[in-house]
């Protein structure tokens, strides 16, 4: 399976800055080949210009969230069909910042994952324990429960579909303190087992991928994203600058070639 690098630009950049960075990225990946799936998730407000900037590029466009319904009286929300219209192929769902600051629940995440799959978008479903839960040694049960709930309405991925799960310990996001490779690997195995129980070994191996996220940088990415471990990374800070994004890509490519 091809590795993947997903950059979550959060609410960090203006539309003009997003276009500027995507233009640089587009040039930077020109000779990169198709060895790694590359996905950038700008703010909603930059998606239209991002689509124009990325036409014929190898970089795919992701969104940072979406609503589950296709249309209706849902003030402020963005639907899967509206995202498809903007050329979006991937969508981050259940990011811990949304769970923490916007009250997003497992049930809401479940509805979003089901809807994303039904509308041909590739979901990147985020799960992760708090520092408190890890101190209480509850990380495994928390992740299993979060994932089972997030996937409760989701049918098995079909032949051309992928479903990604991002393990993002909340204490590692934006702190400069990533999970140790051993901690991360243990949690990857928990996630893989949960996916196998839900979809069966075959689909879990070929239609599901597990990403690590939380203070990933160009120096440490090779500890996580390797042929015998995580299939990719979801990055915040390190994905914002074209030069660091390209350094991450280079490391992944080296690991997988
Ligand atoms: C994130 O917010 O999903 C994330 C992984 O951020 P960072 O890479 O900055 O820790």
mmCIF file of C-alpha atoms and ligand atoms in Angstrom:
data_model
loop_
_atom_site.group_PDB
_atom_site.id
_atom_site.type_symbol
_atom_site.label_atom_id
_atom_site.label_comp_id
_atom_site.label_asym_id
_atom_site.label_seq_id
_atom_site.Cartn_x
_atom_site.Cartn_y
_atom_site.Cartn_z
ATOM 1 C CA UNK A 1 0.000 0.000 0.000
ATOM 2 C CA UNK A 2 1.252 3.462 -0.888
ATOM 3 C CA UNK A 3 2.238 5.624 2.117
ATOM 4 C CA UNK A 4 0.463 8.923 2.725
ATOM 5 C CA UNK A 5 1.314 12.328 4.146
ATOM 6 C CA UNK A 6 -1.568 14.566 5.214
ATOM 7 C CA UNK A 7 -1.039 18.209 6.206
ATOM 8 C CA UNK A 8 -3.704 19.819 8.365
ATOM 9 C CA UNK A 9 -3.358 23.576 7.945
ATOM 10 C CA UNK A 10 -6.012 24.235 10.621
ATOM 11 C CA UNK A 11 -7.007 27.953 10.819
ATOM 12 C CA UNK A 12 -3.466 29.180 10.269
ATOM 13 C CA UNK A 13 -3.331 30.733 6.809
ATOM 14 C CA UNK A 14 -5.130 33.326 4.715
ATOM 15 C CA UNK A 15 -6.370 32.425 1.273
ATOM 16 C CA UNK A 16 -3.420 34.235 -0.346
ATOM 17 C CA UNK A 17 -0.907 32.488 1.926
ATOM 18 C CA UNK A 18 -2.482 29.121 1.175
ATOM 19 C CA UNK A 19 -2.208 29.687 -2.573
ATOM 20 C CA UNK A 20 1.392 30.862 -2.199
ATOM 21 C CA UNK A 21 2.384 27.760 -0.238
ATOM 22 C CA UNK A 22 0.492 25.382 -2.506
ATOM 23 C CA UNK A 23 2.197 26.915 -5.520
ATOM 24 C CA UNK A 24 5.599 26.289 -3.894
ATOM 25 C CA UNK A 25 4.577 22.758 -2.889
ATOM 26 C CA UNK A 26 3.327 21.978 -6.344
ATOM 27 C CA UNK A 27 6.675 22.960 -7.804
ATOM 28 C CA UNK A 28 8.534 21.085 -5.064
ATOM 29 C CA UNK A 29 6.768 17.769 -5.735
ATOM 30 C CA UNK A 30 7.045 18.048 -9.519
ATOM 31 C CA UNK A 31 9.846 15.509 -9.800
ATOM 32 C CA UNK A 32 8.758 13.490 -6.829
ATOM 33 C CA UNK A 33 6.845 10.797 -8.683
ATOM 34 C CA UNK A 34 3.763 9.163 -7.240
ATOM 35 C CA UNK A 35 5.544 7.215 -4.500
ATOM 36 C CA UNK A 36 3.589 8.886 -1.695
ATOM 37 C CA UNK A 37 -0.021 10.109 -1.521
ATOM 38 C CA UNK A 38 0.142 13.794 -0.629
ATOM 39 C CA UNK A 39 -2.881 15.533 0.840
ATOM 40 C CA UNK A 40 -3.148 19.136 1.986
ATOM 41 C CA UNK A 41 -6.133 20.314 4.037
ATOM 42 C CA UNK A 42 -6.461 24.122 3.940
ATOM 43 C CA UNK A 43 -9.271 26.134 5.503
ATOM 44 C CA UNK A 44 -12.687 25.934 3.794
ATOM 45 C CA UNK A 45 -12.227 29.543 2.635
ATOM 46 C CA UNK A 46 -9.135 28.575 0.623
ATOM 47 C CA UNK A 47 -10.494 25.403 -0.991
ATOM 48 C CA UNK A 48 -11.721 26.940 -4.208
ATOM 49 C CA UNK A 49 -8.434 28.715 -4.965
ATOM 50 C CA UNK A 50 -6.552 25.643 -3.755
ATOM 51 C CA UNK A 51 -8.427 23.528 -6.290
ATOM 52 C CA UNK A 52 -7.399 25.914 -9.088
ATOM 53 C CA UNK A 53 -3.806 25.979 -7.862
ATOM 54 C CA UNK A 54 -3.565 22.192 -7.697
ATOM 55 C CA UNK A 55 -5.106 21.374 -11.080
ATOM 56 C CA UNK A 56 -3.003 18.582 -12.680
ATOM 57 C CA UNK A 57 -0.821 18.454 -9.561
ATOM 58 C CA UNK A 58 -0.016 15.248 -7.665
ATOM 59 C CA UNK A 59 -1.191 16.867 -4.443
ATOM 60 C CA UNK A 60 -4.726 15.996 -3.405
ATOM 61 C CA UNK A 61 -7.072 18.294 -1.570
ATOM 62 C CA UNK A 62 -8.516 17.525 1.842
ATOM 63 C CA UNK A 63 -10.997 19.271 4.132
ATOM 64 C CA UNK A 64 -10.651 19.603 7.899
ATOM 65 C CA UNK A 65 -14.241 18.633 8.664
ATOM 66 C CA UNK A 66 -17.669 18.220 7.061
ATOM 67 C CA UNK A 67 -21.300 17.848 8.044
ATOM 68 C CA UNK A 68 -23.074 14.532 7.490
ATOM 69 C CA UNK A 69 -26.186 15.713 5.644
ATOM 70 C CA UNK A 70 -26.147 16.423 1.940
ATOM 71 C CA UNK A 71 -28.228 19.565 2.095
ATOM 72 C CA UNK A 72 -30.570 21.415 4.417
ATOM 73 C CA UNK A 73 -31.029 23.935 7.206
ATOM 74 C CA UNK A 74 -27.676 23.479 8.940
ATOM 75 C CA UNK A 75 -26.300 26.972 9.443
ATOM 76 C CA UNK A 76 -22.560 27.260 9.025
ATOM 77 C CA UNK A 77 -22.009 23.659 7.974
ATOM 78 C CA UNK A 78 -20.422 22.297 4.804
ATOM 79 C CA UNK A 79 -21.751 19.169 3.117
ATOM 80 C CA UNK A 80 -19.929 16.286 1.445
ATOM 81 C CA UNK A 81 -21.371 17.248 -1.942
ATOM 82 C CA UNK A 82 -20.159 20.826 -1.516
ATOM 83 C CA UNK A 83 -16.697 19.464 -0.767
ATOM 84 C CA UNK A 84 -16.766 17.190 -3.805
ATOM 85 C CA UNK A 85 -17.691 20.196 -5.908
ATOM 86 C CA UNK A 86 -14.464 21.868 -4.736
ATOM 87 C CA UNK A 87 -12.310 18.925 -5.752
ATOM 88 C CA UNK A 88 -11.872 17.595 -2.228
ATOM 89 C CA UNK A 89 -10.949 13.904 -2.030
ATOM 90 C CA UNK A 90 -10.099 13.429 1.671
ATOM 91 C CA UNK A 91 -11.651 14.688 4.881
ATOM 92 C CA UNK A 92 -10.300 14.796 8.436
ATOM 93 C CA UNK A 93 -13.032 13.757 10.887
ATOM 94 C CA UNK A 94 -13.157 13.834 14.677
ATOM 95 C CA UNK A 95 -9.975 15.840 15.180
ATOM 96 C CA UNK A 96 -9.369 16.263 18.918
ATOM 97 C CA UNK A 97 -9.546 20.052 18.595
ATOM 98 C CA UNK A 98 -13.105 19.721 17.341
ATOM 99 C CA UNK A 99 -13.975 17.240 20.076
ATOM 100 C CA UNK A 100 -12.404 19.479 22.723
ATOM 101 C CA UNK A 101 -13.445 22.982 21.652
ATOM 102 C CA UNK A 102 -16.640 22.335 19.681
ATOM 103 C CA UNK A 103 -18.194 19.478 21.592
ATOM 104 C CA UNK A 104 -18.006 17.019 18.720
ATOM 105 C CA UNK A 105 -19.213 13.650 19.988
ATOM 106 C CA UNK A 106 -18.471 10.073 18.903
ATOM 107 C CA UNK A 107 -22.005 9.912 17.492
ATOM 108 C CA UNK A 108 -21.432 12.980 15.330
ATOM 109 C CA UNK A 109 -18.112 11.574 14.152
ATOM 110 C CA UNK A 110 -19.832 8.277 13.287
ATOM 111 C CA UNK A 111 -22.439 10.051 11.151
ATOM 112 C CA UNK A 112 -19.722 12.018 9.382
ATOM 113 C CA UNK A 113 -17.603 8.939 8.633
ATOM 114 C CA UNK A 114 -20.604 7.073 7.224
ATOM 115 C CA UNK A 115 -21.572 10.062 5.082
ATOM 116 C CA UNK A 116 -18.030 10.690 3.821
ATOM 117 C CA UNK A 117 -17.751 7.083 2.636
ATOM 118 C CA UNK A 118 -21.197 7.196 1.045
ATOM 119 C CA UNK A 119 -20.185 10.312 -0.895
ATOM 120 C CA UNK A 120 -16.888 8.967 -2.158
ATOM 121 C CA UNK A 121 -14.673 10.974 0.193
ATOM 122 C CA UNK A 122 -11.781 9.253 1.968
ATOM 123 C CA UNK A 123 -12.151 9.766 5.710
ATOM 124 C CA UNK A 124 -9.190 10.296 8.021
ATOM 125 C CA UNK A 125 -10.723 9.441 11.374
ATOM 126 C CA UNK A 126 -8.819 10.838 14.354
ATOM 127 C CA UNK A 127 -8.638 9.043 17.696
ATOM 128 C CA UNK A 128 -6.410 9.781 20.665
ATOM 129 C CA UNK A 129 -6.299 9.736 24.418
ATOM 130 C CA UNK A 130 -5.727 12.676 26.774
ATOM 131 C CA UNK A 131 -2.653 12.928 29.011
ATOM 132 C CA UNK A 132 -4.877 12.108 31.967
ATOM 133 C CA UNK A 133 -6.186 8.928 30.335
ATOM 134 C CA UNK A 134 -2.639 7.829 29.522
ATOM 135 C CA UNK A 135 -1.492 8.502 33.075
ATOM 136 C CA UNK A 136 -4.321 6.218 34.183
ATOM 137 C CA UNK A 137 -3.173 3.621 31.634
ATOM 138 C CA UNK A 138 -6.542 3.763 29.841
ATOM 139 C CA UNK A 139 -5.170 4.547 26.368
ATOM 140 C CA UNK A 140 -5.996 1.166 24.830
ATOM 141 C CA UNK A 141 -9.597 1.012 26.009
ATOM 142 C CA UNK A 142 -10.145 4.684 25.105
ATOM 143 C CA UNK A 143 -8.882 4.185 21.553
ATOM 144 C CA UNK A 144 -10.838 0.947 20.991
ATOM 145 C CA UNK A 145 -14.029 2.592 22.219
ATOM 146 C CA UNK A 146 -13.497 5.769 20.218
ATOM 147 C CA UNK A 147 -12.806 3.813 17.051
ATOM 148 C CA UNK A 148 -15.673 1.339 17.477
ATOM 149 C CA UNK A 149 -18.040 4.257 18.012
ATOM 150 C CA UNK A 150 -16.658 6.273 15.098
ATOM 151 C CA UNK A 151 -17.177 3.302 12.775
ATOM 152 C CA UNK A 152 -20.484 2.108 14.177
ATOM 153 C CA UNK A 153 -22.515 3.170 11.105
ATOM 154 C CA UNK A 154 -19.811 2.569 8.497
ATOM 155 C CA UNK A 155 -20.139 -0.356 6.108
ATOM 156 C CA UNK A 156 -16.944 -2.121 5.007
ATOM 157 C CA UNK A 157 -14.947 -0.061 2.489
ATOM 158 C CA UNK A 158 -15.620 -1.163 -1.068
ATOM 159 C CA UNK A 159 -13.050 -2.082 -3.704
ATOM 160 C CA UNK A 160 -11.923 1.427 -4.567
ATOM 161 C CA UNK A 161 -12.306 2.962 -1.133
ATOM 162 C CA UNK A 162 -9.805 3.662 1.615
ATOM 163 C CA UNK A 163 -10.433 4.502 5.218
ATOM 164 C CA UNK A 164 -7.645 6.003 7.320
ATOM 165 C CA UNK A 165 -7.448 6.104 11.095
ATOM 166 C CA UNK A 166 -5.064 8.635 12.619
ATOM 167 C CA UNK A 167 -3.733 7.866 16.075
ATOM 168 C CA UNK A 168 -3.180 11.295 17.588
ATOM 169 C CA UNK A 169 -2.510 11.310 21.322
ATOM 170 C CA UNK A 170 -3.847 14.674 22.488
ATOM 171 C CA UNK A 171 -0.833 15.282 24.696
ATOM 172 C CA UNK A 172 1.457 15.005 21.663
ATOM 173 C CA UNK A 173 -0.355 17.463 19.389
ATOM 174 C CA UNK A 174 1.574 20.698 18.957
ATOM 175 C CA UNK A 175 3.671 20.079 22.080
ATOM 176 C CA UNK A 176 6.973 19.012 20.537
ATOM 177 C CA UNK A 177 6.654 15.800 22.558
ATOM 178 C CA UNK A 178 5.593 12.968 20.282
ATOM 179 C CA UNK A 179 4.634 9.534 21.523
ATOM 180 C CA UNK A 180 7.680 7.302 21.736
ATOM 181 C CA UNK A 181 7.981 4.924 18.785
ATOM 182 C CA UNK A 182 7.203 2.015 21.139
ATOM 183 C CA UNK A 183 4.068 3.718 22.521
ATOM 184 C CA UNK A 184 2.935 4.595 19.003
ATOM 185 C CA UNK A 185 3.555 1.102 17.659
ATOM 186 C CA UNK A 186 1.577 -0.494 20.465
ATOM 187 C CA UNK A 187 -1.375 1.764 19.716
ATOM 188 C CA UNK A 188 -1.113 1.044 15.991
ATOM 189 C CA UNK A 189 -1.472 -2.642 16.772
ATOM 190 C CA UNK A 190 -4.542 -1.939 18.916
ATOM 191 C CA UNK A 191 -6.086 0.023 16.031
ATOM 192 C CA UNK A 192 -5.268 -2.682 13.470
ATOM 193 C CA UNK A 193 -6.868 -5.343 15.702
ATOM 194 C CA UNK A 194 -9.983 -3.212 16.096
ATOM 195 C CA UNK A 195 -10.205 -2.721 12.330
ATOM 196 C CA UNK A 196 -9.724 -6.453 11.762
ATOM 197 C CA UNK A 197 -12.553 -7.230 14.178
ATOM 198 C CA UNK A 198 -14.813 -4.722 12.461
ATOM 199 C CA UNK A 199 -14.036 -5.412 8.785
ATOM 200 C CA UNK A 200 -12.077 -8.684 8.697
ATOM 201 C CA UNK A 201 -8.343 -9.170 8.139
ATOM 202 C CA UNK A 202 -8.406 -8.769 4.363
ATOM 203 C CA UNK A 203 -10.174 -5.400 4.284
ATOM 204 C CA UNK A 204 -8.250 -4.146 7.309
ATOM 205 C CA UNK A 205 -4.996 -4.920 5.506
ATOM 206 C CA UNK A 206 -5.885 -3.560 2.073
ATOM 207 C CA UNK A 207 -8.590 -0.924 2.467
ATOM 208 C CA UNK A 208 -7.612 0.626 5.816
ATOM 209 C CA UNK A 209 -4.488 2.574 6.729
ATOM 210 C CA UNK A 210 -3.244 3.820 10.076
ATOM 211 C CA UNK A 211 -1.491 7.199 10.408
ATOM 212 C CA UNK A 212 0.411 8.680 13.311
ATOM 213 C CA UNK A 213 0.002 12.333 14.293
ATOM 214 C CA UNK A 214 1.418 14.430 17.106
ATOM 215 C CA UNK A 215 4.603 16.534 16.875
ATOM 216 C CA UNK A 216 5.894 14.731 13.805
ATOM 217 C CA UNK A 217 8.873 16.434 12.183
ATOM 218 C CA UNK A 218 11.489 15.654 9.550
ATOM 219 C CA UNK A 219 13.821 14.127 12.158
ATOM 220 C CA UNK A 220 11.377 11.779 13.852
ATOM 221 C CA UNK A 221 8.976 10.763 11.061
ATOM 222 C CA UNK A 222 11.062 7.711 10.149
ATOM 223 C CA UNK A 223 10.407 6.292 13.642
ATOM 224 C CA UNK A 224 6.711 6.045 12.827
ATOM 225 C CA UNK A 225 6.152 5.878 9.079
ATOM 226 C CA UNK A 226 7.937 2.738 7.940
ATOM 227 C CA UNK A 227 6.948 -0.344 5.965
ATOM 228 C CA UNK A 228 6.568 -2.360 9.194
ATOM 229 C CA UNK A 229 4.663 0.332 11.116
ATOM 230 C CA UNK A 230 2.454 3.335 10.289
ATOM 231 C CA UNK A 231 1.380 3.822 6.713
ATOM 232 C CA UNK A 232 1.487 7.576 6.960
ATOM 233 C CA UNK A 233 1.412 10.712 9.077
ATOM 234 C CA UNK A 234 -1.062 13.469 9.815
ATOM 235 C CA UNK A 235 0.920 16.620 10.511
ATOM 236 C CA UNK A 236 0.043 20.073 11.800
ATOM 237 C CA UNK A 237 3.024 22.364 12.361
ATOM 238 C CA UNK A 238 5.468 20.501 10.123
ATOM 239 C CA UNK A 239 3.063 20.557 7.191
ATOM 240 C CA UNK A 240 2.698 24.320 7.083
ATOM 241 C CA UNK A 241 5.937 25.171 5.332
ATOM 242 C CA UNK A 242 6.688 23.771 1.873
ATOM 243 C CA UNK A 243 10.297 22.977 2.834
ATOM 244 C CA UNK A 244 9.346 20.910 5.885
ATOM 245 C CA UNK A 245 6.506 19.190 4.027
ATOM 246 C CA UNK A 246 9.004 18.213 1.326
ATOM 247 C CA UNK A 247 11.507 16.987 3.938
ATOM 248 C CA UNK A 248 8.772 14.747 5.413
ATOM 249 C CA UNK A 249 7.962 13.409 1.962
ATOM 250 C CA UNK A 250 11.606 12.665 1.252
ATOM 251 C CA UNK A 251 11.927 10.707 4.482
ATOM 252 C CA UNK A 252 8.788 8.658 3.721
ATOM 253 C CA UNK A 253 9.981 7.952 0.207
ATOM 254 C CA UNK A 254 13.352 6.741 1.511
ATOM 255 C CA UNK A 255 11.675 4.441 4.010
ATOM 256 C CA UNK A 256 9.413 2.868 1.408
ATOM 257 C CA UNK A 257 11.813 2.560 -1.541
HETATM 258 C C1 LIG B 1 -2.606 17.742 14.514
HETATM 259 O O1 LIG B 1 -3.125 18.736 15.007
HETATM 260 O O2 LIG B 1 -3.304 16.897 13.938
HETATM 261 C C2 LIG B 1 -1.165 17.564 14.628
HETATM 262 C C3 LIG B 1 -0.689 16.366 14.429
HETATM 263 O O3 LIG B 1 -0.433 18.668 14.954
HETATM 264 P P1 LIG B 1 1.168 18.743 15.162
HETATM 265 O O4 LIG B 1 1.812 17.971 14.039
HETATM 266 O O5 LIG B 1 1.493 20.194 15.093
HETATM 267 O O6 LIG B 1 1.462 18.133 16.489
#
